[in-house]
Short mmCIF file of N, CA, C and O in Angstrom, two decimals:
data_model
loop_
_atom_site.label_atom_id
_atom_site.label_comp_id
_atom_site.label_asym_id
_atom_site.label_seq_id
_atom_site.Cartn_x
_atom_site.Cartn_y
_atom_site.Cartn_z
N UNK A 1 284.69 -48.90 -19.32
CA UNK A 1 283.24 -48.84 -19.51
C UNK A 1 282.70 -47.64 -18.77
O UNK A 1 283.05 -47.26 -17.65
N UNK A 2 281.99 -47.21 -19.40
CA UNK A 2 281.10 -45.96 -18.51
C UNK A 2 279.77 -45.66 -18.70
O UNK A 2 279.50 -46.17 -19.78
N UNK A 3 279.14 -45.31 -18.42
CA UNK A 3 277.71 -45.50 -17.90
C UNK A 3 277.31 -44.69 -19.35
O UNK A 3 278.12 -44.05 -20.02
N UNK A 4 275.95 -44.86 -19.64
CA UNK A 4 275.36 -44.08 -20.85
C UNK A 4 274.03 -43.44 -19.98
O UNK A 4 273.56 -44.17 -19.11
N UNK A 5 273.61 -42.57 -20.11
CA UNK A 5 272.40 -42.00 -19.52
C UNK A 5 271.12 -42.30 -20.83
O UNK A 5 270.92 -42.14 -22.03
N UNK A 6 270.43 -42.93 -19.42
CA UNK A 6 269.12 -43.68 -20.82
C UNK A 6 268.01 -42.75 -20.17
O UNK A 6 267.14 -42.76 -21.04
N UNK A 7 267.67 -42.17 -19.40
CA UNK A 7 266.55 -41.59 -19.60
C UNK A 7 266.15 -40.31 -18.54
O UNK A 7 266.53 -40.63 -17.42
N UNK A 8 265.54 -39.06 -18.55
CA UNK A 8 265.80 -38.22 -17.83
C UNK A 8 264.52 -38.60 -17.37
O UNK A 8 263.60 -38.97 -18.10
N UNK A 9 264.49 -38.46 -15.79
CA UNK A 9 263.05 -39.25 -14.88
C UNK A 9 262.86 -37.64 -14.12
O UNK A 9 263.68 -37.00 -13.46
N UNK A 10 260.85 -37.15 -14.67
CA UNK A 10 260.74 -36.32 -13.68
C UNK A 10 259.34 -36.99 -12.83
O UNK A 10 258.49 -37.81 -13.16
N UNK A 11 259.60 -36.20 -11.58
CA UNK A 11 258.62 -36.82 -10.59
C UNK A 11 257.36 -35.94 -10.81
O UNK A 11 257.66 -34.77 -11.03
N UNK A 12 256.01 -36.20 -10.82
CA UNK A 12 255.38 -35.32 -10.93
C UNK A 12 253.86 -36.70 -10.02
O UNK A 12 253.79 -37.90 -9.77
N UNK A 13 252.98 -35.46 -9.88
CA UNK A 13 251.48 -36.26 -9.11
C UNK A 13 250.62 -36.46 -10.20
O UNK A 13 249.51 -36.95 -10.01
N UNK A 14 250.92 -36.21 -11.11
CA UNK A 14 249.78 -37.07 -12.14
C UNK A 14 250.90 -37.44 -13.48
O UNK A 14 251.23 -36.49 -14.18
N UNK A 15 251.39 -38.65 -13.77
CA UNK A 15 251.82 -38.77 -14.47
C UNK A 15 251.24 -38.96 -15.82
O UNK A 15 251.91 -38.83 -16.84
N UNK A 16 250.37 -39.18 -15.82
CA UNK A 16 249.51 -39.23 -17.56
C UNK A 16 249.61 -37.74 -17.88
O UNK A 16 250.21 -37.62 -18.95
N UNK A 17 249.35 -36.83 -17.49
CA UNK A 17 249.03 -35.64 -17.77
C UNK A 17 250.46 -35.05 -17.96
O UNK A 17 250.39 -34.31 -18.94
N UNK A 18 251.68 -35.04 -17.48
CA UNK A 18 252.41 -35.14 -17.84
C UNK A 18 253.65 -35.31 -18.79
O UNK A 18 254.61 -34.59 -19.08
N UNK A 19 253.25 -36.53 -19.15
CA UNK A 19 253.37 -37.66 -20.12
C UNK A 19 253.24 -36.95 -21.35
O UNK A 19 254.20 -36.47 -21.95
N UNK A 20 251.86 -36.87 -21.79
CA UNK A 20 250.83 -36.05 -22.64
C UNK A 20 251.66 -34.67 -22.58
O UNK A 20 252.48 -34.36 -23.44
N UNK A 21 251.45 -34.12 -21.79
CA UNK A 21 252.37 -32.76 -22.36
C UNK A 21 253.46 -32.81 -22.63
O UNK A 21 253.85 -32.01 -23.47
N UNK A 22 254.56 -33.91 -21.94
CA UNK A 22 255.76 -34.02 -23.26
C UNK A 22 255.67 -34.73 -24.46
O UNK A 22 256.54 -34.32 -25.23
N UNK A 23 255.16 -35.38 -24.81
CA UNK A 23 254.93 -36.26 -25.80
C UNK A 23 254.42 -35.12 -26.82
O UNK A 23 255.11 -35.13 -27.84
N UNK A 24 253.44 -34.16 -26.83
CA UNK A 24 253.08 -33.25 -27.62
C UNK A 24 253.96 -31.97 -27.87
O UNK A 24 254.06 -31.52 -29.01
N UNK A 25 254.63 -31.36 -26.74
CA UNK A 25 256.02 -30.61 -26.87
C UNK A 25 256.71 -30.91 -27.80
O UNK A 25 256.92 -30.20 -28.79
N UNK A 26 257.26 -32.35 -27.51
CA UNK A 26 258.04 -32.65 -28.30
C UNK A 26 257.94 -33.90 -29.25
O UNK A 26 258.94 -34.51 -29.63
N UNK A 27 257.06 -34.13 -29.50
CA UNK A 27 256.63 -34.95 -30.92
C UNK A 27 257.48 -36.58 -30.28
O UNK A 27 258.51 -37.04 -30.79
N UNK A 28 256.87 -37.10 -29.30
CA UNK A 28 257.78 -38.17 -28.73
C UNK A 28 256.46 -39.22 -28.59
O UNK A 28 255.30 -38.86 -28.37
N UNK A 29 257.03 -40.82 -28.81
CA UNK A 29 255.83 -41.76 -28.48
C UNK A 29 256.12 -42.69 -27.15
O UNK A 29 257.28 -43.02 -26.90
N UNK A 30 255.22 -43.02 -26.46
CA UNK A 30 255.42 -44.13 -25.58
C UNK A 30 256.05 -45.49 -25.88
O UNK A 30 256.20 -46.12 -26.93
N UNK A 31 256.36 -45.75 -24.55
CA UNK A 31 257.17 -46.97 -25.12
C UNK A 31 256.04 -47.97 -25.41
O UNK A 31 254.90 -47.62 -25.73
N UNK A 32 256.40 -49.11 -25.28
CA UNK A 32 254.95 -49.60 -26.05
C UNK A 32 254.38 -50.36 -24.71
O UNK A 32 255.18 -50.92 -23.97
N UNK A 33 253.26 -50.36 -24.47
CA UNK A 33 252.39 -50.75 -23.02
C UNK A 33 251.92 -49.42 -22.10
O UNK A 33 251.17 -49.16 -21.15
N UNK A 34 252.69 -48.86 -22.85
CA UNK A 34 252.73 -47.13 -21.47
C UNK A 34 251.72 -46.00 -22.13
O UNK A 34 251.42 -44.93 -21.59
N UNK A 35 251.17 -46.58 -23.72
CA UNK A 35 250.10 -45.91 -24.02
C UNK A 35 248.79 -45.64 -23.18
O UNK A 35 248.38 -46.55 -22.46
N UNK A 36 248.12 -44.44 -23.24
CA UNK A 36 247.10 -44.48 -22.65
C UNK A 36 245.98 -45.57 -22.88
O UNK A 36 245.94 -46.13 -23.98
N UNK A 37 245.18 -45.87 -22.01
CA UNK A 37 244.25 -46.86 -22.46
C UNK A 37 243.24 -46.21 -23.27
O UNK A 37 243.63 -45.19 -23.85
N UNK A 38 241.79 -46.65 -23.50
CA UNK A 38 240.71 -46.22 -24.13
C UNK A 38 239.69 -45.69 -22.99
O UNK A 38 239.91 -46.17 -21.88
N UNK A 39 238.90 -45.03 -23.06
CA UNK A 39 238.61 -44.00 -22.34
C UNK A 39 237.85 -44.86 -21.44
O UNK A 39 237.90 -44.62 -20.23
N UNK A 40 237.00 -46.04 -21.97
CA UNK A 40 236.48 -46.70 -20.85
C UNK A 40 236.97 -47.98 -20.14
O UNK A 40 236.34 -48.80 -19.48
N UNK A 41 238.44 -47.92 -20.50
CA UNK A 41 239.66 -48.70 -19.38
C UNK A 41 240.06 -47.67 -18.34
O UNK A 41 240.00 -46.47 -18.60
N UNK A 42 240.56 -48.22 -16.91
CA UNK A 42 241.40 -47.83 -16.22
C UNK A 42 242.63 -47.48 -17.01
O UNK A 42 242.88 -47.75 -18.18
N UNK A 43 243.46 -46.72 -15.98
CA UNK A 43 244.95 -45.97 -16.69
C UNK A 43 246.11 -47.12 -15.85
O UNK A 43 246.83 -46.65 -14.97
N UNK A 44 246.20 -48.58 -16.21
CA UNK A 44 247.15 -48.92 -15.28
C UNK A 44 248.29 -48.36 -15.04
O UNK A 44 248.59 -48.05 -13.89
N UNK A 45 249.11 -48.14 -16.07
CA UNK A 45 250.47 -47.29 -15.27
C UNK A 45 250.28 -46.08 -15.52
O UNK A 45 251.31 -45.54 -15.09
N UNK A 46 249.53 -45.16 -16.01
CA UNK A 46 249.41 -43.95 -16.16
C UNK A 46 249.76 -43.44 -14.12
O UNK A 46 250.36 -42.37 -13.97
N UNK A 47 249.44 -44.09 -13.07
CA UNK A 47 249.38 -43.31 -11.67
C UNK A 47 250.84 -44.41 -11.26
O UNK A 47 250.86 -45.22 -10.33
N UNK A 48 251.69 -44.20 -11.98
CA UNK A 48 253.16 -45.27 -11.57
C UNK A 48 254.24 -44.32 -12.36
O UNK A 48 254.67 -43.20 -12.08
N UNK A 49 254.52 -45.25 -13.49
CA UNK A 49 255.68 -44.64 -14.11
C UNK A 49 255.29 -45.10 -15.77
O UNK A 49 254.92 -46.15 -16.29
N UNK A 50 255.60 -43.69 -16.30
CA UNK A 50 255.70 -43.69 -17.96
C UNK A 50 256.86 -43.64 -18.56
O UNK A 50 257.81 -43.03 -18.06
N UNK A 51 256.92 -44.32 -19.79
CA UNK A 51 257.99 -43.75 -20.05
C UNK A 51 257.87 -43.29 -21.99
O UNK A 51 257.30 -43.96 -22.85
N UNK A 52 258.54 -42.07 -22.17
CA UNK A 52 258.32 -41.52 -23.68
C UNK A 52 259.81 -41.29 -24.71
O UNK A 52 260.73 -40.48 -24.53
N UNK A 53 259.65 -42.25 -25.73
CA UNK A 53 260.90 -42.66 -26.46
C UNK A 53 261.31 -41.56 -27.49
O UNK A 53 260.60 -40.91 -28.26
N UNK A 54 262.36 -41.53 -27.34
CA UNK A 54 263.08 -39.99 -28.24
C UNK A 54 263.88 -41.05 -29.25
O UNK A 54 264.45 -42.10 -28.96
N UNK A 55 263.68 -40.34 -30.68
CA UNK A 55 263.92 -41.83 -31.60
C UNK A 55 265.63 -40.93 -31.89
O UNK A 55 266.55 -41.72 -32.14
N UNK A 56 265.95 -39.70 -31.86
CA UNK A 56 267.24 -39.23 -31.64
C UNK A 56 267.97 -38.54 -30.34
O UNK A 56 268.88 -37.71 -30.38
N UNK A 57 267.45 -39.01 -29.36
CA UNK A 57 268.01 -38.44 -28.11
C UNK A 57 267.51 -39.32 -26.98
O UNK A 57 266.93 -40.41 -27.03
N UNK A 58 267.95 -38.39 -25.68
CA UNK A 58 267.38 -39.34 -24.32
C UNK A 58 265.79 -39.52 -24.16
O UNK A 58 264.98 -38.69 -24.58
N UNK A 59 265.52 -40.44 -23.64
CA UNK A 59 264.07 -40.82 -23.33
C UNK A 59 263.69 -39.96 -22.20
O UNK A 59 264.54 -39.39 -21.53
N UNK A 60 262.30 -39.85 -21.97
CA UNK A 60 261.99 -39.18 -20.60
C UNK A 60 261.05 -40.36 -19.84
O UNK A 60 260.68 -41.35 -20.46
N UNK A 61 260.70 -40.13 -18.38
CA UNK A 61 260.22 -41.18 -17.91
C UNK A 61 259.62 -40.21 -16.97
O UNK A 61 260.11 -39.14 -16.59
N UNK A 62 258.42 -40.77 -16.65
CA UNK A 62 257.72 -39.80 -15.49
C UNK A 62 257.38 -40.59 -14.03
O UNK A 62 256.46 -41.37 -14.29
N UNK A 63 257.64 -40.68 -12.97
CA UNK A 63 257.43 -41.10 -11.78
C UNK A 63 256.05 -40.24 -11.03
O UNK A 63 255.89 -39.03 -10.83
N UNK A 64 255.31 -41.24 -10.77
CA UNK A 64 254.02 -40.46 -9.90
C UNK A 64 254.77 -40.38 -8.52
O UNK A 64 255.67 -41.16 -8.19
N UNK A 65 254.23 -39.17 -7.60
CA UNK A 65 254.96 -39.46 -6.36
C UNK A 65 253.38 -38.87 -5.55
O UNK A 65 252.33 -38.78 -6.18
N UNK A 66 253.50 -38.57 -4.31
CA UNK A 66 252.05 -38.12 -3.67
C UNK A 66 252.17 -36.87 -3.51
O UNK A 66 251.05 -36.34 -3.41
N UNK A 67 252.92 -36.22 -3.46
CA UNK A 67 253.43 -34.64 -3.61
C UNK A 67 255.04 -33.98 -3.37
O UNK A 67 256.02 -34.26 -2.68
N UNK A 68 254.67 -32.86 -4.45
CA UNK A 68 255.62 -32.29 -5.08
C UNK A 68 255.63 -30.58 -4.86
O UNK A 68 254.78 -29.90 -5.44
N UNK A 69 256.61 -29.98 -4.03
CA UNK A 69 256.29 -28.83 -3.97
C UNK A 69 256.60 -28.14 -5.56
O UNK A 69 257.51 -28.57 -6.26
N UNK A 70 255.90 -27.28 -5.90
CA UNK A 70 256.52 -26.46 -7.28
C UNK A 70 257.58 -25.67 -6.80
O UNK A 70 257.60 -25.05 -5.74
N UNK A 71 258.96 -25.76 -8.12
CA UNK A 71 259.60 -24.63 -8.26
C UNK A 71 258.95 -23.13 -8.03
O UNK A 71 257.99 -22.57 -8.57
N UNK A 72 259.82 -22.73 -7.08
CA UNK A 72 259.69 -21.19 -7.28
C UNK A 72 260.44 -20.04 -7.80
O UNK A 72 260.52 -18.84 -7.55
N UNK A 73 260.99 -20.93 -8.69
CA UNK A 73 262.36 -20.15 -9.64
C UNK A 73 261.38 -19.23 -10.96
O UNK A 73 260.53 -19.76 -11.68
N UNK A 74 261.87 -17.53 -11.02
CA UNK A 74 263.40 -17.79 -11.03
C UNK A 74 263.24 -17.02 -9.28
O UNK A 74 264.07 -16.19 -8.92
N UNK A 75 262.32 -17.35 -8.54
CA UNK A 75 262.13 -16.38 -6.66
C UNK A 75 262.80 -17.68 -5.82
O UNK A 75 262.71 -18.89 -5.99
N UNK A 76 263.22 -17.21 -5.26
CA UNK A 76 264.42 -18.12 -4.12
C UNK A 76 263.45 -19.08 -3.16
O UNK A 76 262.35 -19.10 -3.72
N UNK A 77 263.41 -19.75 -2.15
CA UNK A 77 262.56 -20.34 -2.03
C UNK A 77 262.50 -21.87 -2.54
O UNK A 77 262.90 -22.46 -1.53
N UNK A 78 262.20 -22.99 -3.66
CA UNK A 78 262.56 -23.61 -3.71
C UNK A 78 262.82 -23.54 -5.26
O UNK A 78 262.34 -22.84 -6.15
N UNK A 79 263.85 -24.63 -5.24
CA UNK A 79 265.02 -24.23 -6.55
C UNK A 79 264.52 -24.98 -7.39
O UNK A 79 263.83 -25.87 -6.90
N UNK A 80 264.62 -24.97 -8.79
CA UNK A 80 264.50 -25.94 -10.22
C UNK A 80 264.35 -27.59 -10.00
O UNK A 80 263.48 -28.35 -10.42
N UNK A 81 265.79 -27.90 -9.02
CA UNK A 81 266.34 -28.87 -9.06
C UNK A 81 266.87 -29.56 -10.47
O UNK A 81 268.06 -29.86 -10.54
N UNK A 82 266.15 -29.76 -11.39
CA UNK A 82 266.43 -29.87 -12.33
C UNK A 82 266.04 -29.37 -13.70
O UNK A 82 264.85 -29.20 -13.44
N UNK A 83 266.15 -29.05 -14.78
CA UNK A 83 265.84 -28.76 -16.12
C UNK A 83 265.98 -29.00 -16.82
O UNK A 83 267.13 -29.42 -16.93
N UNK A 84 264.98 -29.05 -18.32
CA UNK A 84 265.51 -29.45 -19.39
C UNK A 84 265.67 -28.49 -20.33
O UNK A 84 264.78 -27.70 -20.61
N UNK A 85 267.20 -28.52 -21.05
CA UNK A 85 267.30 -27.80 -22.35
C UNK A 85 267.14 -27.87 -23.49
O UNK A 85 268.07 -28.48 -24.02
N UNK A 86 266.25 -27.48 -24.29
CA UNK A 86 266.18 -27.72 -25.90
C UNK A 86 266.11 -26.66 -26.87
O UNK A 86 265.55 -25.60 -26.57
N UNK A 87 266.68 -26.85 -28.14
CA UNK A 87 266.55 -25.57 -28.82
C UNK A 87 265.82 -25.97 -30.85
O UNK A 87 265.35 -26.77 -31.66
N UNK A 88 266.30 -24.67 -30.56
CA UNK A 88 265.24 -24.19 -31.95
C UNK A 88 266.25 -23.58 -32.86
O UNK A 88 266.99 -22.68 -32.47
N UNK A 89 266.31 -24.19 -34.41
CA UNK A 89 267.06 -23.53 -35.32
C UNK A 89 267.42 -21.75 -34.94
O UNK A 89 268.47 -21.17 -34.65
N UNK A 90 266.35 -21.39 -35.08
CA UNK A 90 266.23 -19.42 -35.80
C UNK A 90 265.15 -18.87 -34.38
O UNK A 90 264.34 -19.42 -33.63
N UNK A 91 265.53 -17.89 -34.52
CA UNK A 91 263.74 -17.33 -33.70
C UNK A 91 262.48 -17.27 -33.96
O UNK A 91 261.57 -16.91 -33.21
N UNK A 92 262.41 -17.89 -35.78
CA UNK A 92 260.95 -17.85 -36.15
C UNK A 92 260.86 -18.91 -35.12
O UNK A 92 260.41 -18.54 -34.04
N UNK A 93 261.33 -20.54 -35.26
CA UNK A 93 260.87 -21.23 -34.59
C UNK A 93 260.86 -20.90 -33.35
O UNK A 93 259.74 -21.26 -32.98
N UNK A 94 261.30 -20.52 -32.61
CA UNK A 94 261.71 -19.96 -31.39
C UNK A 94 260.05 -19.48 -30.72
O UNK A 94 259.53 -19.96 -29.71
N UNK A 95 259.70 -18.83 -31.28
CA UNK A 95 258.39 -17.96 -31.62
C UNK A 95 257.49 -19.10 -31.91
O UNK A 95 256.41 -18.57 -31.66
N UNK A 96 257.15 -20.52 -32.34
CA UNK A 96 256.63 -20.77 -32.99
C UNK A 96 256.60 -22.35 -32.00
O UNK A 96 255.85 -23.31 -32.17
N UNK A 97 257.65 -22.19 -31.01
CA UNK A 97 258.04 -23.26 -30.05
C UNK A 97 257.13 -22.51 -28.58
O UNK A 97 256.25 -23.11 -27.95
N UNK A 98 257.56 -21.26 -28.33
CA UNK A 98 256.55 -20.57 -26.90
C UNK A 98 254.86 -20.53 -27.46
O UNK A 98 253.92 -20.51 -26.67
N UNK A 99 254.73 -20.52 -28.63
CA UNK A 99 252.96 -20.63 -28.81
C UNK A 99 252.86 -21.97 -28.73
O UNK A 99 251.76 -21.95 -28.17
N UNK A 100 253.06 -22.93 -28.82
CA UNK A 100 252.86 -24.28 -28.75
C UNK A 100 253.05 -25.07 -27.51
O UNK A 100 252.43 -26.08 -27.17
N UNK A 101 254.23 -24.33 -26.73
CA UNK A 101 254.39 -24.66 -25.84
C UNK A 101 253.17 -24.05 -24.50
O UNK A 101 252.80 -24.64 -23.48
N UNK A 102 252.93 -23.21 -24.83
CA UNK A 102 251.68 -22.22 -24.16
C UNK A 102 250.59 -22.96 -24.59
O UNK A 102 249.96 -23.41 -23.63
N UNK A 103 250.16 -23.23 -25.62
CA UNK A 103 249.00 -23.51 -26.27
C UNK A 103 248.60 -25.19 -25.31
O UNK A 103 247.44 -25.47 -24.98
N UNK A 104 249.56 -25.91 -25.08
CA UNK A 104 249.85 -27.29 -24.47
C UNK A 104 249.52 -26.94 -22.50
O UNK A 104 249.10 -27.80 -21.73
N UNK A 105 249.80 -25.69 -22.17
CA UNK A 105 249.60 -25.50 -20.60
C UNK A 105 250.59 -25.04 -20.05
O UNK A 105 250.38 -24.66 -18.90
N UNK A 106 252.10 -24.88 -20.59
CA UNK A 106 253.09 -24.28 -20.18
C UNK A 106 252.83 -22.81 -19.71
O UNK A 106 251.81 -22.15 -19.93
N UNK A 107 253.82 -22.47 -19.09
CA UNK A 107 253.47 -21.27 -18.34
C UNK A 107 254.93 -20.26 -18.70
O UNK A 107 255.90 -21.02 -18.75
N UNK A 108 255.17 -19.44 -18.85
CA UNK A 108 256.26 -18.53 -19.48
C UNK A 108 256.74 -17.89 -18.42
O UNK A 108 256.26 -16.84 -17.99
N UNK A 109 258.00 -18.65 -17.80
CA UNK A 109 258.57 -18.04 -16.07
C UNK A 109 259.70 -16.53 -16.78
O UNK A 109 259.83 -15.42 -16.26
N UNK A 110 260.26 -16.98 -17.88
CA UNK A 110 261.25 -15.41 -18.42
C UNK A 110 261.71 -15.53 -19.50
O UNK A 110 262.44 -16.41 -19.97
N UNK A 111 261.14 -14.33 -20.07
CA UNK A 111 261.76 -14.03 -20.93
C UNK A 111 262.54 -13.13 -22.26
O UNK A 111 262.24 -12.01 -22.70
N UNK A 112 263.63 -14.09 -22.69
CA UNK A 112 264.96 -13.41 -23.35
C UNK A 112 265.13 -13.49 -24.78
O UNK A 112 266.13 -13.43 -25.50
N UNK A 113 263.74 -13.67 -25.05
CA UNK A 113 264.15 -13.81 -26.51
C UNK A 113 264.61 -12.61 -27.51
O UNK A 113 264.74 -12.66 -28.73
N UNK A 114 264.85 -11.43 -26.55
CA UNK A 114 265.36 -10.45 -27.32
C UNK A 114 266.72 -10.16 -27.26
O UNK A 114 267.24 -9.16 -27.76
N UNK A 115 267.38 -11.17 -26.57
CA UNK A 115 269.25 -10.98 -26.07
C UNK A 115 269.79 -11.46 -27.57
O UNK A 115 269.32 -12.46 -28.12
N UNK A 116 270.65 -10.78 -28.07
CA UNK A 116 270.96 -11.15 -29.73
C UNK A 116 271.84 -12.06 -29.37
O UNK A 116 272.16 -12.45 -30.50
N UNK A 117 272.66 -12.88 -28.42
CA UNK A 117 273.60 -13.72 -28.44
C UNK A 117 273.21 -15.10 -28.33
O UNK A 117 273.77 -16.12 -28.75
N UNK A 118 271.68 -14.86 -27.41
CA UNK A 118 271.17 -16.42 -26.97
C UNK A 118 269.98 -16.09 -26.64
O UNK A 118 269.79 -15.70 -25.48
N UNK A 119 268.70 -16.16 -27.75
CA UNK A 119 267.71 -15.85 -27.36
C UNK A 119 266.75 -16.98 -26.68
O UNK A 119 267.10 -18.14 -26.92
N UNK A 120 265.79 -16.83 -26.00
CA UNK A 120 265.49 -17.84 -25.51
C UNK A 120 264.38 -17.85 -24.63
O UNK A 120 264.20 -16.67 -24.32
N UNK A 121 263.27 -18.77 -23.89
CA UNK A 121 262.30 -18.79 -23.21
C UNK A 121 262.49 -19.89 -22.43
O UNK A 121 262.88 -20.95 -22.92
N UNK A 122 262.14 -19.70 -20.64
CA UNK A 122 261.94 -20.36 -19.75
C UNK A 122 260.56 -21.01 -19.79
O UNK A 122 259.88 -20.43 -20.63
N UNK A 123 260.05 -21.76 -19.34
CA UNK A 123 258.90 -22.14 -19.05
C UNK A 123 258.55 -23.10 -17.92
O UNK A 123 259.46 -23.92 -17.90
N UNK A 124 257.97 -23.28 -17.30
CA UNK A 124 257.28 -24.01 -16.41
C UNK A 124 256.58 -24.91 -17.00
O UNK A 124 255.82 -24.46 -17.86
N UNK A 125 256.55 -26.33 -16.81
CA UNK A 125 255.36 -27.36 -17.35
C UNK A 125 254.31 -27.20 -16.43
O UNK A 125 254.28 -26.40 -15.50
N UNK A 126 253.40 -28.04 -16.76
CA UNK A 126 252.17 -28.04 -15.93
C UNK A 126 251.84 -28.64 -14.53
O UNK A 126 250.78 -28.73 -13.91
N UNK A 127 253.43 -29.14 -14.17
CA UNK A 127 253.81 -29.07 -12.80
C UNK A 127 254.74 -28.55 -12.10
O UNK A 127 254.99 -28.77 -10.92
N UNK A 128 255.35 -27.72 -12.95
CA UNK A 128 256.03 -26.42 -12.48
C UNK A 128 257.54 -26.69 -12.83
O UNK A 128 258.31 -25.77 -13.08
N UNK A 129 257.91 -28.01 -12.84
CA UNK A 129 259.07 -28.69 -14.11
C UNK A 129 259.59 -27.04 -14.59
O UNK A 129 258.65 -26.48 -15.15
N UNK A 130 260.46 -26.43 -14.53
CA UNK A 130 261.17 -25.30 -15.73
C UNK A 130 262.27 -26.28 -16.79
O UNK A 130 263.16 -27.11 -16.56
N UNK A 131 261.65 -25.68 -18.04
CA UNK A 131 262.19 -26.02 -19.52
C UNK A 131 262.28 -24.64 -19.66
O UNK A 131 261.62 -23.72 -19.19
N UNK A 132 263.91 -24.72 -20.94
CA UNK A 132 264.68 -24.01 -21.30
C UNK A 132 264.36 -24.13 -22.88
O UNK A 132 264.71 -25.11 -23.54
N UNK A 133 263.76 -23.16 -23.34
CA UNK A 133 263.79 -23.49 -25.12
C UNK A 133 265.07 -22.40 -25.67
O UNK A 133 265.12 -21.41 -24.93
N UNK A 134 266.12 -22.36 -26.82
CA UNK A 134 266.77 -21.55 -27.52
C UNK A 134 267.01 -21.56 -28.66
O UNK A 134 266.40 -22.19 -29.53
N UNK A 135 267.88 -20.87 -28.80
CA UNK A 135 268.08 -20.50 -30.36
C UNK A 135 269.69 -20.95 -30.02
O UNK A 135 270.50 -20.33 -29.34
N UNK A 136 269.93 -22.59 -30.92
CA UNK A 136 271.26 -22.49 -30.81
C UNK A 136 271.61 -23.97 -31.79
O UNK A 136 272.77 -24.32 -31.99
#
């Protein structure tokens, strides 16, 4: 028997906001209860833990914590710790994944989308989280 990995958990200080920007990245829904409420409810677990269901891959889950220093990658100082990789058929999409991903609050830490072997864009989420988009 060996373990299956069910869900990649990032820590961040506002987890709704979060949440919301992966869920729109990547076209993903909540599990069911972990939806946002209506605007004139409280957010019960929105300031705890979310979690957002990938109907062909791993789930993501977000942990509120009280603070989080940001990555200062790719400057030395404090490291990634962790990342996520995802890719894109061709470079139209490629192109068509950094406007959307920008358009959502991402931030564009480097980029390679002109290397002909592995083109590609870093990004920062909107808590400093670095995601890896490519062509592969």
């Amino acid at each position: 028997m060996t373990p299956r990995i069910r869900q990649v958990v990032l820590d961040t200080t506002d987890a709704r906001a979060l949440a919301e920007f992966y869920r729109e990245l990547f076209g993903l829904t909540y599990r069911p209860g972990d939806e946002p409420p209506p605007e004139s409810k409280p957010d019960q677990n929105g300031g705890d833990w979310l979690v957002l269901r990938n109907d062909d891959g791993v789930q993501l889950a977000f942990q509120q914590v009280d603070d989080l220093p940001r990555s200062t990658w790719p400057e030395s100082g404090i490291p990634q710790q962790l990342h996520l990789d995802t890719t894109v058929p061709d470079v139209e999409a490629l192109v068509a994944a950094r406007d959307h991903a920008l358009a959502l609050g991402a931030t564009l830490l480097h980029d390679r989308s002109d290397d002909p072997e592995e083109p590609l864009y870093v990004f920062g989420d909107p808590m400093g989280h670095p995601f890896c988009v490519f062509v592969g």
